[in-house]
Coordinates of C-alpha atoms in Angstrom, one line a residue:
M563 CA 221.4 100.4 -6.7
S564 CA 223.3 99.9 -9.6
P565 CA 222.0 102.1 -12.7
L566 CA 222.2 99.0 -14.8
L567 CA 219.6 97.1 -12.3
F568 CA 217.5 100.4 -12.6
F569 CA 217.1 101.0 -15.7
K570 CA 216.9 97.1 -15.8
R571 CA 213.7 96.9 -13.1
M572 CA 211.9 100.7 -14.9
I573 CA 212.0 98.8 -18.6
A574 CA 210.0 95.8 -17.0
R575 CA 207.5 97.8 -15.5
E576 CA 206.7 99.4 -19.1
L577 CA 207.9 96.0 -20.7
P578 CA 205.4 96.5 -23.5
R579 CA 205.1 100.2 -24.2
Y580 CA 208.9 100.2 -24.7
T581 CA 209.2 97.1 -26.6
L582 CA 206.5 98.7 -29.0
N583 CA 208.6 102.8 -29.0
V584 CA 211.5 100.6 -30.0
L585 CA 209.9 98.3 -32.6
V586 CA 208.2 102.2 -34.0
W587 CA 211.6 103.9 -33.6
L588 CA 214.0 101.4 -35.2
M589 CA 212.1 101.1 -38.5
F590 CA 212.9 105.1 -38.3
Y591 CA 216.7 104.5 -37.8
T592 CA 216.7 101.6 -39.6
S593 CA 215.3 103.3 -42.7
P594 CA 218.6 104.6 -44.3
I595 CA 219.7 100.9 -44.7
A596 CA 217.4 100.9 -47.7
L597 CA 218.0 104.2 -48.6
G598 CA 221.4 103.7 -50.0
L599 CA 220.4 100.4 -51.2
L600 CA 219.0 102.8 -53.3
T601 CA 220.8 105.8 -53.7
R602 CA 223.8 102.7 -55.0
M603 CA 221.0 101.3 -57.7
F604 CA 220.1 105.1 -59.1
F605 CA 224.1 106.3 -59.0
D606 CA 224.9 103.0 -60.2
S607 CA 222.6 103.5 -62.7
V608 CA 223.2 106.8 -64.0
S609 CA 227.3 105.8 -64.8
N610 CA 226.7 102.7 -66.5
Q611 CA 227.9 100.9 -63.6
S612 CA 224.7 98.6 -62.7
E613 CA 224.5 95.3 -64.6
A614 CA 220.9 94.8 -64.5
G615 CA 219.2 97.0 -65.7
V616 CA 217.4 100.2 -63.1
N617 CA 214.3 101.4 -63.7
L618 CA 215.2 105.3 -62.7
W619 CA 211.0 106.0 -62.0
G620 CA 211.2 103.2 -59.6
V621 CA 213.5 104.3 -57.1
V622 CA 212.4 107.8 -57.1
V623 CA 209.4 106.2 -55.7
G624 CA 211.2 104.4 -53.7
F625 CA 213.1 107.7 -52.0
I626 CA 209.6 109.2 -51.9
T627 CA 207.6 106.0 -49.9
I628 CA 211.2 105.5 -48.1
A629 CA 210.6 109.7 -47.1
A630 CA 207.0 109.0 -45.8
F631 CA 207.6 106.0 -43.8
R632 CA 210.0 107.7 -42.3
S633 CA 207.7 110.7 -41.2
A634 CA 205.1 108.3 -40.6
S635 CA 207.5 106.7 -38.1
I636 CA 208.5 110.0 -36.3
V637 CA 204.3 110.4 -36.1
M638 CA 203.8 107.0 -34.5
G639 CA 207.2 107.6 -32.8
S640 CA 206.5 110.4 -31.7
W641 CA 203.1 108.9 -29.4
T642 CA 204.4 106.1 -28.2
D643 CA 207.9 107.6 -26.8
A644 CA 205.4 110.5 -25.2
D645 CA 203.1 107.8 -23.7
Y646 CA 206.0 106.0 -22.5
R647 CA 207.9 108.6 -20.9
F648 CA 205.0 110.7 -19.3
R649 CA 204.0 107.3 -17.8
I650 CA 207.6 106.7 -15.8
T651 CA 208.3 110.8 -15.2
S652 CA 204.5 109.5 -13.6
R653 CA 205.3 106.8 -11.3
L654 CA 209.0 107.4 -10.1
R655 CA 207.4 111.0 -8.9
L656 CA 204.2 109.5 -7.5
N657 CA 206.4 106.6 -6.1
L658 CA 209.3 109.5 -4.9
M659 CA 206.9 110.5 -3.0
R660 CA 204.9 108.3 -1.9
V661 CA 208.5 106.4 -0.3
L662 CA 208.9 109.8 1.1
I663 CA 205.9 110.5 2.7
S664 CA 205.6 106.9 4.3
S665 CA 208.3 106.9 6.0
P666 CA 209.9 107.1 9.8
G667 CA 211.2 110.8 9.8
E668 CA 210.8 113.7 10.7
A669 CA 211.2 115.3 7.7
V670 CA 213.1 115.5 4.4
S671 CA 217.0 116.5 4.9
G672 CA 218.5 119.3 2.8
S673 CA 215.6 122.6 1.9
P674 CA 212.4 122.6 0.0
S675 CA 214.1 123.9 -3.2
E676 CA 216.1 121.6 -3.2
T677 CA 214.0 118.3 -2.9
V678 CA 212.1 120.0 -5.8
N679 CA 215.2 119.5 -7.3
Y680 CA 215.1 115.9 -7.1
F681 CA 211.7 116.0 -8.5
R682 CA 212.7 117.7 -11.2
D683 CA 215.9 117.7 -12.7
D684 CA 217.0 114.1 -11.5
V685 CA 213.8 112.9 -12.7
N686 CA 214.6 114.1 -15.9
Q687 CA 217.8 113.4 -16.4
I688 CA 217.1 109.5 -15.7
D689 CA 213.9 109.3 -18.6
D690 CA 216.4 111.0 -20.5
T691 CA 219.2 108.3 -20.1
L692 CA 216.3 105.3 -21.2
T693 CA 215.2 107.4 -23.9
G694 CA 218.8 107.1 -25.0
L695 CA 219.3 103.6 -24.3
L696 CA 215.8 103.5 -26.6
D697 CA 217.7 105.3 -29.4
A698 CA 221.2 103.1 -29.2
I699 CA 219.6 100.8 -28.9
C700 CA 218.3 100.8 -32.6
I701 CA 221.3 102.9 -33.4
F702 CA 223.6 100.1 -33.0
I703 CA 221.0 97.3 -34.6
F704 CA 221.4 100.0 -37.4
G705 CA 225.1 99.4 -37.2
M706 CA 225.0 96.1 -37.5
L707 CA 223.2 96.1 -40.8
S708 CA 225.1 98.3 -42.4
F709 CA 228.6 96.9 -41.2
F710 CA 227.3 93.5 -42.2
I711 CA 226.3 95.2 -46.1
M712 CA 229.7 97.5 -46.3
M713 CA 231.7 94.4 -45.9
R714 CA 229.9 92.5 -48.0
I715 CA 230.8 95.1 -50.6
N716 CA 234.2 95.6 -49.5
P717 CA 235.9 94.4 -46.3
F718 CA 239.1 96.6 -46.8
I719 CA 237.4 99.6 -47.0
T720 CA 234.4 98.9 -44.5
L721 CA 238.0 98.2 -42.0
W722 CA 239.8 101.4 -43.1
V723 CA 236.8 103.2 -42.2
M724 CA 236.6 101.6 -38.8
V725 CA 239.7 103.7 -38.0
P726 CA 238.7 107.1 -36.8
L727 CA 235.7 105.5 -35.2
M728 CA 237.1 103.2 -32.6
L729 CA 239.3 106.4 -32.5
V730 CA 236.2 108.6 -31.2
L731 CA 235.4 105.7 -28.9
L732 CA 237.8 105.1 -27.0
L733 CA 238.6 108.5 -26.7
V734 CA 234.3 109.1 -24.8
H735 CA 235.3 105.9 -22.9
L736 CA 238.7 107.6 -21.6
L737 CA 237.1 110.8 -20.9
S738 CA 234.2 109.4 -18.9
G739 CA 235.0 109.4 -15.7
R740 CA 235.8 113.3 -16.1
L741 CA 232.4 114.1 -17.4
Q742 CA 230.6 112.1 -14.6
S743 CA 232.6 114.2 -12.0
L744 CA 231.8 117.7 -14.2
M745 CA 228.3 116.3 -14.3
S746 CA 228.3 115.2 -10.6
D747 CA 229.7 118.9 -9.7
S748 CA 227.5 121.0 -11.8
R749 CA 224.1 119.2 -10.6
D750 CA 224.9 119.5 -6.7
S751 CA 226.7 123.0 -7.6
T752 CA 222.8 123.9 -8.8
S753 CA 221.3 122.3 -6.1
A754 CA 222.9 124.4 -3.1
L755 CA 222.0 127.2 -5.6
S756 CA 218.8 126.5 -5.5
G757 CA 218.5 126.0 -1.3
F758 CA 220.0 128.9 -1.1
L759 CA 217.4 131.2 -3.4
G760 CA 214.6 129.2 -1.7
D761 CA 216.1 129.9 1.3
I762 CA 216.0 133.7 0.8
M763 CA 212.3 133.9 -0.5
Q764 CA 211.2 132.5 2.6
I765 CA 213.1 135.0 5.3
V766 CA 212.9 138.3 2.6
Q767 CA 211.0 139.9 6.0
A768 CA 214.0 139.1 8.2
I769 CA 216.3 140.4 5.2
K770 CA 214.7 143.7 5.0
I771 CA 214.3 144.0 9.0
S772 CA 218.6 143.3 9.5
S773 CA 219.3 145.9 6.7
A774 CA 221.3 143.0 5.3
E775 CA 220.0 143.7 2.1
K776 CA 223.1 144.1 0.3
D777 CA 225.0 142.0 2.2
I778 CA 222.5 138.7 1.1
V779 CA 222.4 140.3 -2.9
S780 CA 226.6 139.6 -2.4
Q781 CA 226.2 136.0 -1.4
Y782 CA 224.3 135.3 -4.0
G783 CA 226.8 137.0 -6.6
L784 CA 229.1 134.8 -5.3
R785 CA 227.2 131.5 -5.2
L786 CA 225.7 132.4 -8.7
N787 CA 229.4 132.9 -9.6
S788 CA 230.9 129.6 -8.5
N789 CA 228.0 127.7 -9.9
R790 CA 228.5 129.6 -13.0
Q791 CA 232.6 128.0 -13.6
V792 CA 231.2 124.6 -12.4
M793 CA 228.4 124.8 -15.4
L794 CA 230.8 126.7 -17.3
K795 CA 233.6 123.7 -17.2
H796 CA 230.7 121.0 -17.4
H797 CA 229.6 123.0 -20.4
L798 CA 233.2 123.3 -22.3
F799 CA 233.5 119.4 -22.0
N800 CA 230.6 118.3 -22.9
Q801 CA 230.4 119.7 -26.8
A802 CA 234.2 119.5 -27.3
M803 CA 232.9 114.9 -26.8
R804 CA 230.0 116.1 -28.9
H805 CA 231.5 118.0 -31.7
A806 CA 234.7 115.4 -31.3
S807 CA 231.8 112.8 -32.0
S808 CA 230.0 114.9 -35.0
N809 CA 232.8 116.0 -37.3
I810 CA 233.7 111.8 -37.3
V811 CA 231.8 112.9 -40.6
Q812 CA 234.1 114.3 -42.7
I813 CA 237.2 112.4 -41.0
G814 CA 235.8 109.3 -42.3
T815 CA 234.5 110.4 -45.8
G816 CA 238.5 111.7 -45.9
F817 CA 239.4 108.0 -45.1
I818 CA 237.0 106.1 -47.6
L819 CA 238.4 108.4 -50.7
L820 CA 241.8 107.4 -49.2
A821 CA 241.1 104.1 -49.0
A822 CA 239.1 103.8 -52.8
S823 CA 242.0 105.1 -54.4
I824 CA 244.5 102.4 -52.7
G825 CA 242.1 99.3 -52.7
G826 CA 239.4 100.5 -54.9
A827 CA 241.8 100.2 -58.4
D828 CA 240.9 97.0 -59.2
G829 CA 237.2 98.2 -59.8
R830 CA 235.6 96.9 -57.5
M831 CA 234.6 100.3 -55.8
T832 CA 231.8 102.0 -58.1
V833 CA 230.1 105.4 -57.5
G834 CA 226.9 103.8 -56.5
D835 CA 229.2 102.1 -53.4
L836 CA 231.5 105.1 -52.5
S837 CA 227.9 106.9 -51.8
L838 CA 226.3 103.9 -50.2
F839 CA 229.5 104.1 -47.7
V840 CA 229.0 107.8 -47.7
I841 CA 225.1 107.6 -46.3
Y842 CA 225.8 105.4 -44.2
L843 CA 228.7 106.8 -42.5
S844 CA 227.1 109.5 -41.8
Y845 CA 224.0 108.0 -40.0
A846 CA 227.1 106.0 -38.5
A847 CA 228.6 109.3 -37.2
E848 CA 225.2 109.2 -35.9
F849 CA 225.7 106.6 -33.7
I850 CA 229.4 107.9 -32.6
Q851 CA 228.2 111.0 -31.6
F852 CA 224.7 109.3 -29.9
F853 CA 227.7 107.0 -28.0
G854 CA 229.2 110.3 -26.6
K855 CA 225.7 111.6 -25.6
I856 CA 224.1 108.2 -23.5
T857 CA 227.7 107.7 -22.2
G858 CA 227.6 111.1 -20.8
D859 CA 223.9 111.0 -19.9
F860 CA 224.7 107.1 -18.3
K861 CA 227.3 109.0 -16.1
Q862 CA 224.9 111.7 -15.3
A863 CA 222.2 109.4 -14.2
K864 CA 223.9 107.6 -12.5
V865 CA 224.1 110.8 -10.4
S866 CA 220.7 111.5 -10.0
I867 CA 220.3 107.6 -9.0
D868 CA 223.4 108.3 -6.1
R869 CA 221.4 112.0 -5.0
L870 CA 217.9 109.8 -5.1
Q871 CA 219.4 107.1 -2.6
R872 CA 220.8 110.0 -0.4
L873 CA 217.1 111.4 -0.5
I874 CA 215.6 108.7 1.0
G875 CA 218.3 106.1 1.6
R876 CA 219.9 103.0 -0.8
P877 CA 217.0 100.2 0.3
K878 CA 213.9 102.1 -0.2
M879 CA 215.2 102.8 -4.0
H880 CA 213.1 99.9 -4.7
G881 CA 210.4 100.7 -3.9
V882 CA 210.6 103.6 -6.3
V883 CA 211.0 101.9 -9.0
G884 CA 208.1 99.4 -7.9
R885 CA 204.8 99.4 -9.4
A886 CA 202.6 100.0 -7.2
S887 CA 201.8 104.1 -7.1
L888 CA 200.3 107.0 -4.5
L889 CA 197.1 106.2 -6.4
N890 CA 196.4 102.4 -5.6
S891 CA 199.0 102.2 -2.5
P892 CA 196.9 100.4 0.7
V893 CA 195.0 102.2 2.6
M894 CA 196.1 102.1 7.2
K895 CA 193.5 100.2 8.9
R896 CA 191.9 102.0 11.2
P897 CA 192.6 100.3 14.6
E898 CA 190.0 99.5 17.4
P899 CA 188.6 102.9 19.0
L900 CA 191.2 104.1 21.7
E901 CA 190.3 103.6 25.3
L902 CA 194.3 103.4 26.3
L903 CA 197.5 104.9 24.8
E904 CA 201.1 103.3 26.6
V905 CA 204.1 104.5 26.5
R906 CA 206.5 102.1 27.8
G907 CA 210.2 103.2 28.8
L908 CA 211.2 105.3 25.2
T909 CA 214.5 106.7 25.1
Y910 CA 216.2 107.9 22.1
K911 CA 219.2 110.1 22.6
Y912 CA 220.2 112.5 19.3
P913 CA 223.4 111.4 17.5
V914 CA 225.8 114.9 18.2
G915 CA 225.5 115.8 21.6
N916 CA 223.7 115.0 24.9
K917 CA 220.1 116.1 24.2
G918 CA 217.0 113.0 24.1
I919 CA 214.7 111.4 26.2
W920 CA 214.9 108.4 29.1
D921 CA 212.8 105.6 29.5
I922 CA 209.8 107.5 29.5
G923 CA 206.4 106.0 30.7
F924 CA 202.7 107.3 31.1
T925 CA 199.3 106.3 29.7
V926 CA 196.4 108.2 28.5
A927 CA 192.9 107.1 28.6
K928 CA 190.3 107.7 26.4
G929 CA 188.8 111.4 27.0
E930 CA 191.3 112.3 28.6
I931 CA 193.7 115.5 28.6
V932 CA 197.7 114.2 29.6
V933 CA 199.9 118.2 29.6
I934 CA 203.7 116.8 28.7
A935 CA 205.5 120.1 31.0
G936 CA 209.3 121.0 30.9
K937 CA 211.6 123.6 31.1
I938 CA 212.6 124.3 27.2
G939 CA 215.5 121.5 26.0
S940 CA 213.8 119.6 28.8
G941 CA 212.6 117.1 26.6
K942 CA 209.1 117.6 25.5
S943 CA 209.0 117.5 21.4
T944 CA 211.2 114.5 21.3
L945 CA 208.7 112.7 23.5
L946 CA 206.0 112.9 20.9
K947 CA 208.0 112.6 18.0
C948 CA 209.1 109.2 18.8
I949 CA 205.3 108.6 20.5
L950 CA 204.4 109.4 16.8
G951 CA 207.0 108.0 14.9
L952 CA 208.6 110.8 13.7
I953 CA 211.8 109.7 14.5
P954 CA 212.8 106.3 15.6
I955 CA 212.0 104.9 19.5
Q956 CA 215.9 103.1 20.5
E957 CA 214.3 101.8 23.5
G958 CA 210.4 101.5 24.3
E959 CA 206.7 101.0 23.2
V960 CA 203.8 102.5 22.2
R961 CA 200.9 99.9 23.0
W962 CA 197.0 101.1 21.7
N963 CA 194.8 98.9 23.7
S964 CA 197.6 96.5 24.4
Q965 CA 198.6 96.2 21.4
V966 CA 202.4 97.6 20.6
M967 CA 202.1 99.7 17.6
I968 CA 205.1 99.3 14.9
Q969 CA 206.5 102.4 14.8
S970 CA 205.7 103.4 11.5
E971 CA 201.8 102.5 11.9
A972 CA 202.1 105.3 14.7
M973 CA 202.7 108.2 12.1
V974 CA 200.6 107.5 9.8
S975 CA 198.2 105.6 11.7
P976 CA 194.7 107.9 10.4
A977 CA 193.6 107.7 13.8
V978 CA 196.1 109.4 15.9
A979 CA 196.6 113.6 14.3
Y980 CA 199.0 116.2 15.2
V981 CA 199.9 119.4 15.5
A982 CA 203.2 121.0 15.0
Q983 CA 204.8 123.6 16.4
S984 CA 205.2 125.5 13.1
P985 CA 202.2 123.6 11.3
A986 CA 202.5 123.2 7.4
I987 CA 200.3 125.5 5.0
L988 CA 200.2 124.4 1.9
S989 CA 199.4 127.0 -1.5
G990 CA 196.2 126.5 -2.2
T991 CA 193.0 127.8 -0.3
L992 CA 192.0 127.7 3.3
E993 CA 189.2 125.4 2.7
E994 CA 192.0 123.0 1.1
N995 CA 194.7 123.2 3.9
I996 CA 191.7 122.0 6.7
R997 CA 190.7 118.9 4.0
F998 CA 194.6 118.1 3.5
G999 CA 193.1 115.6 1.3
L1000 CA 190.3 114.4 2.4
D1001 CA 187.7 115.5 -0.5
D1002 CA 184.8 113.3 0.5
I1003 CA 184.1 115.2 3.7
T1004 CA 180.8 116.9 4.0
E1005 CA 180.9 121.0 4.1
A1006 CA 179.0 120.6 7.4
E1007 CA 181.6 118.4 8.7
V1008 CA 184.4 121.3 7.5
Q1009 CA 182.2 124.4 8.8
E1010 CA 182.4 122.5 12.5
A1011 CA 185.7 121.9 12.5
V1012 CA 186.4 125.5 11.9
Q1013 CA 184.7 126.1 14.8
Y1014 CA 185.9 124.0 16.9
A1015 CA 189.5 125.4 15.9
A1016 CA 187.6 129.3 17.2
L1017 CA 188.4 130.3 13.7
N1018 CA 185.0 130.9 12.1
P1019 CA 185.3 134.9 13.3
D1020 CA 188.7 135.4 11.0
V1021 CA 186.9 133.0 8.5
S1022 CA 183.7 135.6 8.4
L1023 CA 185.8 138.6 6.8
L1024 CA 187.5 137.2 4.8
N1025 CA 186.1 137.7 1.1
H1026 CA 185.5 135.0 -0.2
G1027 CA 185.7 132.6 3.3
L1028 CA 186.8 129.2 3.0
Q1029 CA 187.4 129.5 -0.4
S1030 CA 190.7 132.5 0.5
Q1031 CA 193.7 132.4 -0.5
V1032 CA 196.5 131.4 2.1
G1033 CA 199.7 132.0 -0.1
S1034 CA 202.3 130.1 0.0
G1035 CA 203.7 128.5 2.8
G1036 CA 200.8 130.7 4.5
I1037 CA 202.3 133.7 3.7
M1038 CA 198.7 136.0 3.7
V1039 CA 197.6 134.1 7.4
S1040 CA 198.6 135.0 10.6
G1041 CA 200.5 132.2 13.1
G1042 CA 198.0 132.1 15.4
Q1043 CA 195.3 131.6 11.7
K1044 CA 198.5 128.9 11.0
K1045 CA 197.7 127.4 14.2
R1046 CA 194.0 126.4 14.6
I1047 CA 193.9 125.8 10.5
A1048 CA 196.2 123.0 12.1
I1049 CA 193.5 122.5 14.5
A1050 CA 190.9 122.1 12.4
R1051 CA 192.8 119.7 10.0
A1052 CA 192.9 118.1 12.9
I1053 CA 189.6 117.7 14.4
L1054 CA 188.3 116.9 10.6
R1055 CA 189.9 113.9 10.2
C1056 CA 187.6 112.0 13.3
T1057 CA 190.5 111.1 15.0
D1058 CA 191.0 109.3 18.8
L1059 CA 194.3 110.3 19.9
L1060 CA 195.4 114.2 19.7
V1061 CA 198.9 115.5 19.5
L1062 CA 199.1 118.8 19.9
D1063 CA 202.9 121.1 20.7
D1064 CA 201.7 124.2 21.8
F1065 CA 199.3 125.0 20.3
S1066 CA 198.3 127.9 21.9
S1067 CA 201.6 130.0 20.8
G1068 CA 199.9 132.9 18.9
L1069 CA 197.0 132.9 20.1
D1070 CA 195.1 135.6 22.8
N1071 CA 193.5 134.4 25.4
A1072 CA 189.5 134.3 24.8
T1073 CA 190.6 132.7 20.9
E1074 CA 192.9 129.4 23.7
E1075 CA 189.6 130.5 26.0
Q1076 CA 187.3 128.8 23.4
I1077 CA 189.5 125.7 21.9
R1078 CA 190.1 124.8 25.3
Q1079 CA 186.6 124.1 25.8
H1080 CA 185.7 122.3 24.0
L1081 CA 188.7 119.9 24.1
Y1082 CA 187.5 119.5 27.2
A1083 CA 184.2 119.3 26.8
D1084 CA 185.2 116.7 24.2
G1085 CA 184.6 113.1 25.5
K1086 CA 186.3 111.1 22.5
K1087 CA 189.5 111.7 22.0
G1088 CA 192.6 111.1 24.7
C1089 CA 194.8 114.2 23.6
I1090 CA 198.4 114.6 24.9
I1091 CA 199.5 118.6 24.6
A1092 CA 202.9 119.4 25.5
T1093 CA 202.9 123.7 26.5
H1094 CA 203.7 126.2 29.0
N1095 CA 200.1 127.7 29.0
T1096 CA 199.1 128.1 32.7
N1097 CA 195.5 127.5 32.6
L1098 CA 196.1 123.8 30.5
L1099 CA 198.4 123.0 32.7
R1100 CA 196.2 124.2 36.0
N1101 CA 193.6 122.1 34.4
A1102 CA 194.8 118.7 32.7
H1103 CA 193.8 116.0 34.0
R1104 CA 197.4 114.9 34.8
V1105 CA 200.9 116.2 33.8
V1106 CA 203.8 114.9 33.2
V1107 CA 206.6 116.7 34.1
L1108 CA 210.1 116.2 32.4
S1109 CA 213.9 117.6 33.1
D1110 CA 217.0 117.3 31.2
G1111 CA 214.5 114.6 29.6
K1112 CA 213.7 112.2 31.8
V1113 CA 210.0 112.3 34.5
E1114 CA 210.4 114.2 37.4
A1115 CA 206.9 114.0 38.3
I1116 CA 203.5 112.2 37.1
G1117 CA 200.5 113.3 38.6
T1118 CA 197.1 116.3 38.5
P1119 CA 197.4 119.4 39.0
E1120 CA 196.6 119.4 42.5
D1121 CA 199.4 117.0 43.3
L1122 CA 201.6 117.9 41.6
M1123 CA 201.2 121.9 42.9
V1124 CA 202.4 120.5 46.9
R1125 CA 204.9 118.2 45.6
N1126 CA 206.5 119.4 43.1
E1127 CA 208.8 122.4 42.5
T1128 CA 209.3 122.0 38.8
F1129 CA 205.3 122.2 38.4
R1130 CA 205.0 125.4 40.6
T1131 CA 207.6 127.3 39.2
L1132 CA 205.6 126.9 35.7
V1133 CA 202.2 127.8 36.8
Q1134 CA 203.4 130.6 38.9
Q1135 CA 205.8 132.2 35.7
P1136 CA 203.9 130.9 32.2
V1137 CA 205.7 131.2 29.2
S1138 CA 204.4 132.7 26.6
S1139 CA 207.0 132.5 23.7
I1140 CA 207.0 130.3 21.3
D1141 CA 208.5 126.2 23.1
N1142 CA 211.2 124.8 20.7
D1143 CA 212.9 122.7 22.7
C1144 CA 214.4 119.4 21.6

């Protein structure tokens, strides 16, 4: 999506507020027209060059009125501008979040710190440019009005003064490409630096254990120095362009005096005319400065829009500028209660390498626990992500009660819950992480989910119980507690299908046994578990054994113990470590 089309649609979404904002600031920016005319009258009067008598006190009252008018415009404009800008940035961020979390795909590319830069810096840049366009419109209208008045007074001097203005405009236009390149480099450099810093903060303990503090600090210093050089080039180039624009007042004033001495000898150029030209030129120079700024901002906005398109995909940019927001997005309709889930011929091959899954098929009935087993790298996690829609299905389908599931529905359906190998924990309280946005759930339901996940002994030991803070990324809780928080979160959502990826990792035998008993006692849910856990393998209703991304065998534990060597190996030599297979 081009920047012009992007801004056109953004303005159209809030056209009444944008129009009001333009009108308020137009009053402020065009008030110097009256100021120049009053100043002309004043100087012509005191120099006895006025053709008609002028009431000096009336001129003074006029100056006061203009000052009061400009002050009132600033106050009102500040309100309309703030209201419009916060609405625009809120809509952009909400819609950007909506597109990200509702799109099929496992995760956002890049580190969390880099993603924060998209939401903060790139959205702010787009907002600044949109506001700059408003200023440019108002200043352009002032420029046209002042040019018309000056042409009426003295066309020769007016055209003569336009020479330095046009030269600066040409210079800004010629250098805009270089400015865009420097802006793009500085934004990417800052984003990469933020991502590196965010990654460091997440592995502080590993750095200390490896005694790599000196090396990491040295590497961070090198990146800081590289970022400084890129930012310095951008800053110096940008400031040089702005100062060239701002110095046009002095150059233009010199041209006025020179032109007046050449073309004003016939007496048609009065002192008042000269003062009007100087006043208008000072504001016209502001237009030139704004032109340089808006040119730079527009180039920067193009970089930001391109970055957002890389983040979410070019076709989805229409959703970002749309009127819908996260707060009024339609809620996915809950499907009929699960009776039978059918997985038919699922195939997905990773773009790089030869990893993936091929022609996977099995069923899960209501109340049934199906375990996905296999060696590390056999494709268990990939299969779960395909079923959930976290990665695209290249071939095959998933049926819910014989109805084919659209892939995006498979991921966001309120009837499906997923517990990943490494669950996502947000900064906040324990209860907030269990509720995960479900504010209408009762306290009793939360307690029931806590008990289901065998989390109640841990909660009872905490000073603030469920209101205890877990820290950023769950830094204040253990790996096993994170997993049980995720299980409680999944149970709380009253799902028909529970998908667990190696849920028993990080749990002691007693805790794992308690959760396992709850799973087997719950006959209302279908359950798919990818695991190496011996107890789950032995007690599952059915087991799907994978090997190199393909189904090697399907059957009951008793049946597979007889006829499948891989299953016997897994049962006799359980793997307790976390499964990080593809």
